[in-house]
Each structure stands twice: as structure tokens, then as C-alpha cells.
CSV table of C-alpha atoms and ligand atoms in Angstrom, one decimal:
chain,number,residue,atom,x,y,z
A,1,UNK,CA,0.1,-0.2,0.0
A,2,UNK,CA,1.3,3.3,-1.2
A,3,UNK,CA,0.6,6.4,1.3
A,4,UNK,CA,-0.9,9.1,-0.3
A,5,UNK,CA,1.2,12.2,-0.3
A,6,UNK,CA,0.2,14.2,2.4
A,7,UNK,CA,-0.9,18.0,3.1
A,8,UNK,CA,-0.2,19.8,6.3
A,9,UNK,CA,-3.1,21.9,7.3
A,10,UNK,CA,-2.2,24.8,9.6
A,11,UNK,CA,-4.5,27.2,11.5
A,12,UNK,CA,-2.6,30.9,11.3
A,13,UNK,CA,0.2,32.1,13.7
A,14,UNK,CA,3.1,33.6,13.3
A,15,UNK,CA,5.1,30.2,13.3
A,16,UNK,CA,3.1,28.8,10.9
A,17,UNK,CA,3.4,32.2,8.0
A,18,UNK,CA,7.0,31.7,8.6
A,19,UNK,CA,6.5,28.1,7.9
A,20,UNK,CA,4.5,28.7,4.6
A,21,UNK,CA,7.3,31.4,3.7
A,22,UNK,CA,9.9,28.5,3.9
A,23,UNK,CA,8.3,26.4,1.9
A,24,UNK,CA,7.6,28.7,-0.7
A,25,UNK,CA,11.1,29.1,-0.7
A,26,UNK,CA,12.2,25.4,-1.1
A,27,UNK,CA,9.7,25.6,-4.4
A,28,UNK,CA,6.6,24.4,-2.2
A,29,UNK,CA,3.1,25.1,-3.1
A,30,UNK,CA,1.1,26.9,0.1
A,31,UNK,CA,-2.5,27.9,-0.2
A,32,UNK,CA,-3.5,30.9,1.7
A,33,UNK,CA,-6.5,33.0,2.2
A,34,UNK,CA,-7.1,36.3,0.9
A,35,UNK,CA,-9.6,38.4,1.2
A,36,UNK,CA,-11.6,37.1,-2.3
A,37,UNK,CA,-11.0,33.7,-2.4
A,38,UNK,CA,-8.2,31.4,-1.6
A,39,UNK,CA,-5.2,31.2,-3.5
A,40,UNK,CA,-2.5,28.7,-4.3
A,41,UNK,CA,0.9,30.5,-4.1
A,42,UNK,CA,4.0,29.2,-5.6
A,43,UNK,CA,7.3,31.7,-5.5
A,44,UNK,CA,6.7,33.9,-8.7
A,45,UNK,CA,10.3,33.8,-9.2
A,46,UNK,CA,10.8,29.5,-9.7
A,47,UNK,CA,9.4,28.3,-13.0
A,48,UNK,CA,10.0,24.8,-11.7
A,49,UNK,CA,7.4,25.6,-8.7
A,50,UNK,CA,5.3,27.2,-11.0
A,51,UNK,CA,5.2,24.1,-13.1
A,52,UNK,CA,3.8,22.1,-10.4
A,53,UNK,CA,1.3,24.5,-9.4
A,54,UNK,CA,-0.3,24.3,-13.0
A,55,UNK,CA,0.2,20.1,-12.3
A,56,UNK,CA,-1.4,21.0,-9.1
A,57,UNK,CA,-4.5,22.5,-10.4
A,58,UNK,CA,-4.8,20.6,-13.7
A,59,UNK,CA,-4.7,23.8,-15.1
A,60,UNK,CA,-3.9,24.4,-18.7
A,61,UNK,CA,-0.5,25.9,-19.4
A,62,UNK,CA,-2.0,28.8,-21.4
A,63,UNK,CA,-4.0,30.7,-18.5
A,64,UNK,CA,-1.6,33.1,-16.9
A,65,UNK,CA,-1.1,33.5,-13.4
A,66,UNK,CA,-1.7,36.6,-11.0
A,67,UNK,CA,1.5,37.7,-9.4
A,68,UNK,CA,0.7,38.8,-5.9
A,69,UNK,CA,2.8,41.6,-4.1
A,70,UNK,CA,3.4,43.2,-0.9
A,71,UNK,CA,2.4,46.8,-1.9
A,72,UNK,CA,2.5,49.5,-4.4
A,73,UNK,CA,5.8,50.3,-5.1
A,74,UNK,CA,6.9,46.2,-5.7
A,75,UNK,CA,4.1,46.3,-8.2
A,76,UNK,CA,5.8,48.9,-10.1
A,77,UNK,CA,9.3,46.9,-10.1
A,78,UNK,CA,7.2,44.1,-11.9
A,79,UNK,CA,5.0,46.2,-14.6
A,80,UNK,CA,4.2,49.6,-16.1
A,81,UNK,CA,1.8,51.2,-14.7
A,82,UNK,CA,0.1,53.9,-16.6
A,83,UNK,CA,-1.5,57.0,-14.7
A,84,UNK,CA,-4.9,55.4,-14.8
A,85,UNK,CA,-3.6,52.2,-13.3
A,86,UNK,CA,-1.4,54.4,-10.9
A,87,UNK,CA,-4.9,56.2,-9.7
A,88,UNK,CA,-6.8,52.8,-9.3
A,89,UNK,CA,-3.8,51.2,-7.5
A,90,UNK,CA,-3.5,54.3,-5.1
A,91,UNK,CA,-7.6,54.0,-4.1
A,92,UNK,CA,-8.0,50.3,-4.6
A,93,UNK,CA,-4.6,48.5,-2.6
A,94,UNK,CA,-4.8,46.6,-0.8
A,95,UNK,CA,-7.8,44.8,-1.9
A,96,UNK,CA,-10.2,43.1,-4.6
A,97,UNK,CA,-8.5,44.4,-7.7
A,98,UNK,CA,-6.5,42.7,-9.9
A,99,UNK,CA,-4.3,45.2,-12.8
A,100,UNK,CA,-3.5,43.7,-16.0
A,101,UNK,CA,-0.4,46.1,-17.6
A,102,UNK,CA,3.2,45.8,-19.7
A,103,UNK,CA,5.6,43.9,-18.0
A,104,UNK,CA,9.0,45.7,-16.9
A,105,UNK,CA,12.0,45.0,-18.8
A,106,UNK,CA,13.8,42.6,-16.6
A,107,UNK,CA,10.8,41.5,-14.6
A,108,UNK,CA,11.9,38.5,-12.2
A,109,UNK,CA,8.7,36.9,-12.4
A,110,UNK,CA,9.1,33.4,-14.3
A,111,UNK,CA,7.6,33.7,-17.9
A,112,UNK,CA,5.7,30.6,-17.5
A,113,UNK,CA,3.6,32.5,-14.7
A,114,UNK,CA,2.6,34.9,-17.5
A,115,UNK,CA,2.2,32.3,-20.1
A,116,UNK,CA,4.6,34.1,-22.5
A,117,UNK,CA,2.1,37.5,-22.5
A,118,UNK,CA,4.0,40.9,-22.8
A,119,UNK,CA,1.5,41.9,-19.9
A,120,UNK,CA,1.6,40.8,-16.1
A,121,UNK,CA,-1.6,40.6,-13.9
A,122,UNK,CA,-0.5,42.2,-10.5
A,123,UNK,CA,-2.6,42.2,-7.1
A,124,UNK,CA,-2.1,43.7,-3.7
A,125,UNK,CA,-4.0,41.6,-1.2
A,126,UNK,CA,-6.0,43.1,1.8
A,127,UNK,CA,-6.4,39.7,3.5
A,128,UNK,CA,-3.9,40.1,7.0
A,129,UNK,CA,-2.3,36.9,6.5
A,130,UNK,CA,-1.7,37.1,2.8
A,131,UNK,CA,-0.3,40.0,3.6
A,132,UNK,CA,2.2,38.5,6.4
A,133,UNK,CA,3.2,36.1,4.5
A,134,UNK,CA,4.1,38.3,1.5
A,135,UNK,CA,6.1,40.4,3.7
A,136,UNK,CA,7.7,37.6,5.4
A,137,UNK,CA,8.6,35.5,2.1
A,138,UNK,CA,9.8,39.0,0.8
A,139,UNK,CA,9.2,38.0,-3.2
A,140,UNK,CA,5.8,38.2,-5.2
A,141,UNK,CA,3.7,35.3,-5.2
A,142,UNK,CA,1.7,34.0,-8.1
A,143,UNK,CA,-1.7,32.8,-6.8
A,144,UNK,CA,-4.8,31.1,-9.0
A,145,UNK,CA,-7.9,30.2,-7.1
A,146,UNK,CA,-6.9,26.9,-5.1
A,147,UNK,CA,-9.1,24.4,-7.0
A,148,UNK,CA,-8.5,22.3,-9.4
A,149,UNK,CA,-8.8,23.6,-13.1
A,150,UNK,CA,-12.7,23.8,-14.1
A,151,UNK,CA,-14.2,23.8,-10.6
A,152,UNK,CA,-15.4,26.6,-8.1
A,153,UNK,CA,-13.1,28.9,-6.2
A,154,UNK,CA,-12.7,27.8,-2.7
A,155,UNK,CA,-13.8,30.5,0.0
A,156,UNK,CA,-12.7,28.2,3.0
A,157,UNK,CA,-9.7,26.2,4.1
A,158,UNK,CA,-11.8,22.9,3.4
A,159,UNK,CA,-13.1,24.0,0.2
A,160,UNK,CA,-9.4,23.9,-0.7
A,161,UNK,CA,-8.6,20.2,0.8
A,162,UNK,CA,-11.5,18.7,-0.9
A,163,UNK,CA,-9.9,19.7,-4.4
A,164,UNK,CA,-6.1,19.8,-3.8
A,165,UNK,CA,-5.6,17.6,-0.2
A,166,UNK,CA,-2.1,15.6,-1.3
A,167,UNK,CA,-1.5,17.7,-4.4
A,168,UNK,CA,-0.1,20.8,-2.2
A,169,UNK,CA,2.6,21.3,0.6
A,170,UNK,CA,0.7,23.4,3.0
A,171,UNK,CA,-2.7,24.8,3.5
A,172,UNK,CA,-2.9,28.1,5.9
A,173,UNK,CA,-6.5,28.1,7.6
A,174,UNK,CA,-7.3,31.6,8.0
A,175,UNK,CA,-11.7,31.1,8.1
A,176,UNK,CA,-13.6,32.0,5.3
A,177,UNK,CA,-12.7,34.3,2.6
A,178,UNK,CA,-14.6,37.8,3.1
A,179,UNK,CA,-15.6,38.8,0.0
A,180,UNK,CA,-16.0,35.4,-1.5
A,181,UNK,CA,-15.1,36.4,-5.3
A,182,UNK,CA,-12.3,36.5,-7.2
A,183,UNK,CA,-10.6,40.1,-7.6
A,184,UNK,CA,-11.9,42.3,-10.8
A,185,UNK,CA,-9.8,42.4,-13.2
A,186,UNK,CA,-9.0,45.9,-15.3
A,187,UNK,CA,-6.3,45.9,-18.0
A,188,UNK,CA,-4.5,49.3,-17.8
A,189,UNK,CA,-3.1,49.2,-21.3
A,190,UNK,CA,-4.5,52.0,-23.0
A,191,UNK,CA,-8.1,52.7,-22.5
A,192,UNK,CA,-8.9,50.7,-19.4
A,193,UNK,CA,-10.7,47.7,-20.0
A,194,UNK,CA,-13.1,45.3,-17.7
A,195,UNK,CA,-11.4,41.5,-18.2
A,196,UNK,CA,-13.2,40.0,-15.5
A,197,UNK,CA,-15.9,41.5,-13.2
A,198,UNK,CA,-15.4,40.4,-9.5
A,199,UNK,CA,-14.9,41.5,-6.1
A,200,UNK,CA,-14.7,45.7,-6.8
A,201,UNK,CA,-17.9,46.5,-8.7
A,202,UNK,CA,-17.4,48.6,-12.0
A,203,UNK,CA,-19.5,51.4,-10.6
A,204,UNK,CA,-16.5,52.2,-7.7
A,205,UNK,CA,-13.7,51.5,-10.4
A,206,UNK,CA,-16.0,53.9,-12.8
A,207,UNK,CA,-16.1,56.8,-10.1
A,208,UNK,CA,-12.8,56.9,-9.2
A,209,UNK,CA,-11.6,56.9,-13.3
A,210,UNK,CA,-13.9,59.6,-14.2
A,211,UNK,CA,-14.9,57.5,-17.3
A,212,UNK,CA,-16.9,54.6,-18.2
A,213,UNK,CA,-15.0,51.4,-18.3
A,214,UNK,CA,-14.9,49.4,-21.7
A,215,UNK,CA,-15.6,45.9,-21.8
A,216,UNK,CA,-12.9,43.3,-22.0
A,217,UNK,CA,-12.2,41.1,-25.5
A,218,UNK,CA,-15.9,39.2,-26.4
A,219,UNK,CA,-15.9,35.9,-25.6
A,220,UNK,CA,-15.2,34.2,-28.5
A,221,UNK,CA,-11.3,36.0,-28.4
A,222,UNK,CA,-11.1,34.6,-25.2
A,223,UNK,CA,-10.4,30.8,-26.2
A,224,UNK,CA,-7.5,29.0,-25.7
A,225,UNK,CA,-6.6,30.2,-29.2
A,226,UNK,CA,-6.1,33.9,-27.7
A,227,UNK,CA,-5.8,33.7,-24.1
A,228,UNK,CA,-5.9,37.6,-23.7
A,229,UNK,CA,-8.2,36.9,-20.5
A,230,UNK,CA,-8.8,33.6,-20.4
A,231,UNK,CA,-10.2,34.1,-16.6
A,232,UNK,CA,-13.2,34.4,-19.6
A,233,UNK,CA,-13.0,30.7,-21.1
A,234,UNK,CA,-16.8,29.7,-21.3
A,235,UNK,CA,-16.8,27.1,-18.7
A,236,UNK,CA,-14.2,27.9,-16.3
A,237,UNK,CA,-16.5,27.7,-12.6
A,238,UNK,CA,-18.3,24.6,-13.0
A,239,UNK,CA,-19.8,22.2,-10.8
A,240,UNK,CA,-21.0,18.7,-12.1
A,241,UNK,CA,-24.7,19.4,-11.3
A,242,UNK,CA,-26.6,21.1,-14.3
A,243,UNK,CA,-27.4,24.7,-13.3
A,244,UNK,CA,-30.8,26.2,-14.9
A,245,UNK,CA,-30.7,30.2,-14.5
A,246,UNK,CA,-33.1,32.4,-13.7
A,247,UNK,CA,-35.9,30.2,-12.5
A,248,UNK,CA,-39.0,31.3,-10.8
A,249,UNK,CA,-38.7,27.9,-8.5
A,250,UNK,CA,-37.5,24.2,-8.6
A,251,UNK,CA,-39.1,21.4,-10.4
A,252,UNK,CA,-39.5,17.9,-9.3
A,253,UNK,CA,-36.1,16.8,-7.8
A,254,UNK,CA,-34.4,20.0,-8.2
A,255,UNK,CA,-32.5,21.8,-5.5
A,256,UNK,CA,-32.8,26.0,-5.4
A,257,UNK,CA,-30.3,28.5,-4.9
A,258,UNK,CA,-32.1,31.3,-4.2
A,259,UNK,CA,-32.0,34.8,-3.7
A,260,UNK,CA,-34.3,37.5,-1.5
A,261,UNK,CA,-37.5,36.5,-0.8
A,262,UNK,CA,-40.3,35.2,-0.5
A,263,UNK,CA,-38.9,31.7,-1.8
A,264,UNK,CA,-40.9,29.8,-3.9
A,265,UNK,CA,-42.0,26.5,-2.6
A,266,UNK,CA,-41.2,22.9,-3.7
A,267,UNK,CA,-37.5,22.6,-3.8
A,268,UNK,CA,-36.0,19.4,-2.5
A,269,UNK,CA,-33.2,21.5,-0.7
A,270,UNK,CA,-33.0,25.4,-0.7
A,271,UNK,CA,-30.1,27.6,0.2
A,272,UNK,CA,-30.8,31.8,0.0
A,273,UNK,CA,-28.0,33.5,-1.2
A,274,UNK,CA,-29.4,36.5,0.5
A,275,UNK,CA,-32.7,36.7,2.3
A,276,UNK,CA,-32.5,40.3,2.5
A,277,UNK,CA,-31.1,40.9,-1.1
A,278,UNK,CA,-28.2,42.5,-0.3
A,279,UNK,CA,-25.2,41.7,-3.0
A,280,UNK,CA,-22.1,41.7,-0.4
A,281,UNK,CA,-23.6,39.1,1.4
A,282,UNK,CA,-24.7,37.4,-1.3
A,283,UNK,CA,-20.9,37.2,-3.0
A,284,UNK,CA,-19.9,35.8,-0.3
A,285,UNK,CA,-22.1,32.7,-0.1
A,286,UNK,CA,-22.2,32.3,-3.8
A,287,UNK,CA,-19.4,29.4,-4.3
A,288,UNK,CA,-20.1,27.7,-0.8
A,289,UNK,CA,-23.7,27.1,-1.5
A,290,UNK,CA,-22.8,26.1,-5.0
A,291,UNK,CA,-20.3,23.7,-3.6
A,292,UNK,CA,-23.3,22.6,-0.7
A,293,UNK,CA,-25.9,22.3,-3.8
A,294,UNK,CA,-23.7,20.3,-6.1
A,295,UNK,CA,-22.6,17.5,-3.2
A,296,UNK,CA,-26.6,17.0,-3.3
A,297,UNK,CA,-26.2,15.1,-6.5
A,298,UNK,CA,-29.8,16.4,-7.7
A,299,UNK,CA,-30.6,16.6,-11.6
A,300,UNK,CA,-30.2,20.5,-11.3
A,301,UNK,CA,-29.5,23.3,-9.2
A,302,UNK,CA,-32.4,25.7,-10.1
A,303,UNK,CA,-31.3,29.2,-9.8
A,304,UNK,CA,-33.4,32.4,-9.0
A,305,UNK,CA,-32.7,35.7,-10.9
A,306,UNK,CA,-30.2,38.0,-9.4
A,307,UNK,CA,-30.2,41.8,-10.1
A,308,UNK,CA,-27.4,43.4,-12.3
A,309,UNK,CA,-26.6,45.6,-9.7
A,310,UNK,CA,-23.3,46.0,-7.8
A,311,UNK,CA,-21.6,42.9,-7.2
A,312,UNK,CA,-24.7,41.4,-9.0
A,313,UNK,CA,-23.1,41.8,-12.5
A,314,UNK,CA,-19.8,39.5,-11.4
A,315,UNK,CA,-22.4,36.9,-9.0
A,316,UNK,CA,-24.3,36.3,-12.4
A,317,UNK,CA,-21.1,36.3,-15.0
A,318,UNK,CA,-19.5,33.5,-12.6
A,319,UNK,CA,-23.2,31.7,-12.7
A,320,UNK,CA,-23.2,32.1,-16.4
A,321,UNK,CA,-19.9,30.3,-16.6
A,322,UNK,CA,-21.4,27.8,-14.2
A,323,UNK,CA,-24.1,27.0,-16.4
A,324,UNK,CA,-22.1,27.1,-19.6
A,325,UNK,CA,-21.7,23.3,-21.0
A,326,UNK,CA,-18.5,21.5,-19.6
A,327,UNK,CA,-15.2,21.5,-21.7
A,328,UNK,CA,-12.4,19.0,-20.3
A,329,UNK,CA,-9.9,21.3,-19.2
B,401,TXA,O1,-8.9,37.4,-6.3
B,401,TXA,C1,-8.4,36.8,-7.0
B,401,TXA,O2,-8.0,37.2,-8.2
B,401,TXA,C2,-7.6,35.4,-6.6
B,401,TXA,C3,-6.8,35.3,-5.2
B,401,TXA,C4,-6.1,34.0,-5.1
B,401,TXA,O3,-6.0,36.4,-5.4
B,401,TXA,N1,-7.0,34.8,-8.1
B,401,TXA,C5,-7.5,34.0,-8.8
B,401,TXA,O4,-6.5,33.8,-9.9
B,401,TXA,O5,-8.8,34.7,-9.0
B,401,TXA,P1,-6.7,32.7,-11.2
B,401,TXA,O6,-6.0,32.4,-11.8
B,401,TXA,O7,-7.9,31.8,-10.9
B,401,TXA,O8,-7.7,34.0,-12.3
B,401,TXA,C6,-6.8,34.9,-12.6
B,401,TXA,C7,-7.3,35.0,-13.8
B,401,TXA,C8,-6.8,34.0,-15.1
B,401,TXA,O9,-8.2,34.0,-15.3
B,401,TXA,C9,-6.1,34.5,-16.1
B,401,TXA,O10,-6.2,34.3,-17.3
B,401,TXA,C10,-6.3,36.1,-15.8
B,401,TXA,O11,-6.2,36.4,-14.2
B,401,TXA,N2,-5.4,36.8,-15.9
B,401,TXA,C11,-4.1,36.5,-15.6
B,401,TXA,N3,-2.9,37.3,-15.8
B,401,TXA,C12,-3.1,38.1,-17.2
B,401,TXA,C13,-2.6,39.2,-18.4
B,401,TXA,N4,-1.6,39.4,-18.2
B,401,TXA,N5,-3.8,39.8,-19.0
B,401,TXA,C14,-5.1,39.2,-18.9
B,401,TXA,N6,-5.8,38.3,-18.0
B,401,TXA,C15,-4.7,37.7,-17.1
B,402,MG,MG1,-9.3,30.2,-10.8
């Protein structure tokens, strides 16, 4: 009998963070909490560690990674922030915003992490554990969401374990991720473009820019062949159970992902994203409720309509991906 490779799970303490930094230095893979979702971290300058990361996730190698850094000054060493990017960074970092910008010449992040693109995605996370880890490690950390490719993003340590146990070295358990949606990605290469709606709303970004954000590449362009914004791959966020969107209620056998009140009767099981129609609460619950309903093995998950306001745009984007036909990734 062969023993399964083990993943150490540590509750966050100073020693645990030091151990995590040590593990990253040795080329290891460390899952850690951020305010958006849990990330699977590797040393951004170590191509071998990054290759292991792609393997652990089962992620197609064309999908580039976000480099997480401790502060704006470090971000400027890696990428060229134009005046729009600088303004957004000043206002929203640390926080749930990722900026895609041109790579600086001599940027130490491994080419593999940026999948050969001339641009780099940068984020300064706000979560105390992520910040401590970045500070202790002292180098950029690439971190995709800590799920197997094609699964929903993890918002708790338990989600990470259920996808990656035995495939990664260490998991820092810092409790649930408060935002619950991935970061919003804005490309600042010429006119700013929204590449992925996320935990920071479009309206907040537009208010700071003083003008509206262009939309990112249409989904046809965001394909395997032209990975300008591979986060937009059609079926990226997919539970096993089919989703039926904009449902007024559940049909026979279906389980219900509800929003607001009242809830139509008849579902075998119901989870309500936010009984009080609060978008922030709904975003924080989205991935864990999808996972919980997926685990029930129902013929379908009926999803009630969610308004497009505030974080509703990002929630609906994730739901549409989850509902798209599965592809092998
Ligand atoms: O909230 C988040 O952003 C989380 C936490 C852990 O920080 N990370 C995350 O990473 O969601 P990931 O890899 O699951 O999604 C990042 C997305 C990918 O879809 C990738 O294609 C896109 O960012 N991306 C990375 N580099 C890019 C670039 N240079 N230009 C355009 N898109 C890029
Ligand atoms: Mg992801």
C-alpha cells in the first residue's frame, strides 16, 4: 500500500506564516486565504514551482497567473503602471482589484507564470494573512484560486482540501474569505478595460477613473487560441450538477439556489444567497452554496434571478460560466 502524499494544514499563527514562507522558498505550494478567495501560492520567480502549481491545479498552461505583491512600489518593479493604473492602485490597493499592465523589462517573474504574454496581472491583497506571508517571504507570489481547474473557487480551507488534498504542501487555514468572489481584473494598456467582473464593482472603478470602463475582449476572443483574458473561458466555473438560471422555482427533484424573499415552495433543498437581497452577502455565499448544492447529486440546481446591480454583475458572470456546457480542461 502506498501512502498518499500529505498536505499539512496549519491554523494561522506567526510560526505557521514563517513555515509557509520557508516552504515557498523551497519551491513548495502553499494555499492561503485572501479577502477574495483562497489562493494557491508559489514563488513567482521559480518556474519549476510554477510548473508544479499548474500540475496540481490541472490548469491548462496557457492560463496566466496573477502575481501578488506586498505594496504598490513592488508592483511598479514588475509592471508599468500608467496614470489610470496608478490612480486605481492608490485608491483600491490593498484590495480585490487586479491590474493587467505591460511587464517591466527585467521583471523577475517567471515567463511561465505570465504564459508568455507581454503583460502581467498584479494584485496587492488586503487579507492580513496574505499580507503577512508576502511580507515574510519578500518576493512576489503567484496564486491562482486554490481549486482544481474547472471547479468553483474555494472560499474556505475545507474547499481547498476537498480539491487539492495531497497535491499541495501546506494550507494556511485563516477562516472564510470575506469577499467570496475573485478580484475584478482591469487591463490598463491604453483605455482601461474590464476583463473580469469581481469583488470590486464596476461603478466604484468608474467613479475613480471619471469615465466608463470598456468591456474586455468578447468571449470568442477569450478562447484557448487567444488567451487575452483566459478568465473568460466559457465554462471555467463548473459544478458537476447542471444549473438552470433565472428559475422562478424548483421543478421535481431540483435543489434551489435562492435570492431574496419570498422563496417559491417545492425545492428538495434550498440555500438562500441573501434573504435580504444584499449583494455583498450573496457574493460571499456564492461558491460555498454552489458546492453544497452540487454535493446533493440533484438532477439540476435551479437558480433564482439575481439583479445586475453592484456585485450582481460578477455573480451573474460566475453563474453563467457555471451553467455553460462543460469542456475538458
Ligand atoms: O481574487 C483573485 O484574483 C484570486 C486570489 C487568489 O487572488 N486569484 C485568482 O486567480 O482568481 P486565477 O488564476 O484563478 O484567475 C486569474 C485570471 C485568470 O483567468 C487569468 O487568465 C487572468 O487572471 N490573467 C492573468 N494574467 C493576465 C494577463 N496578463 N492579462 C489578462 N488576464 C490575465
Ligand atoms: Mg481561478
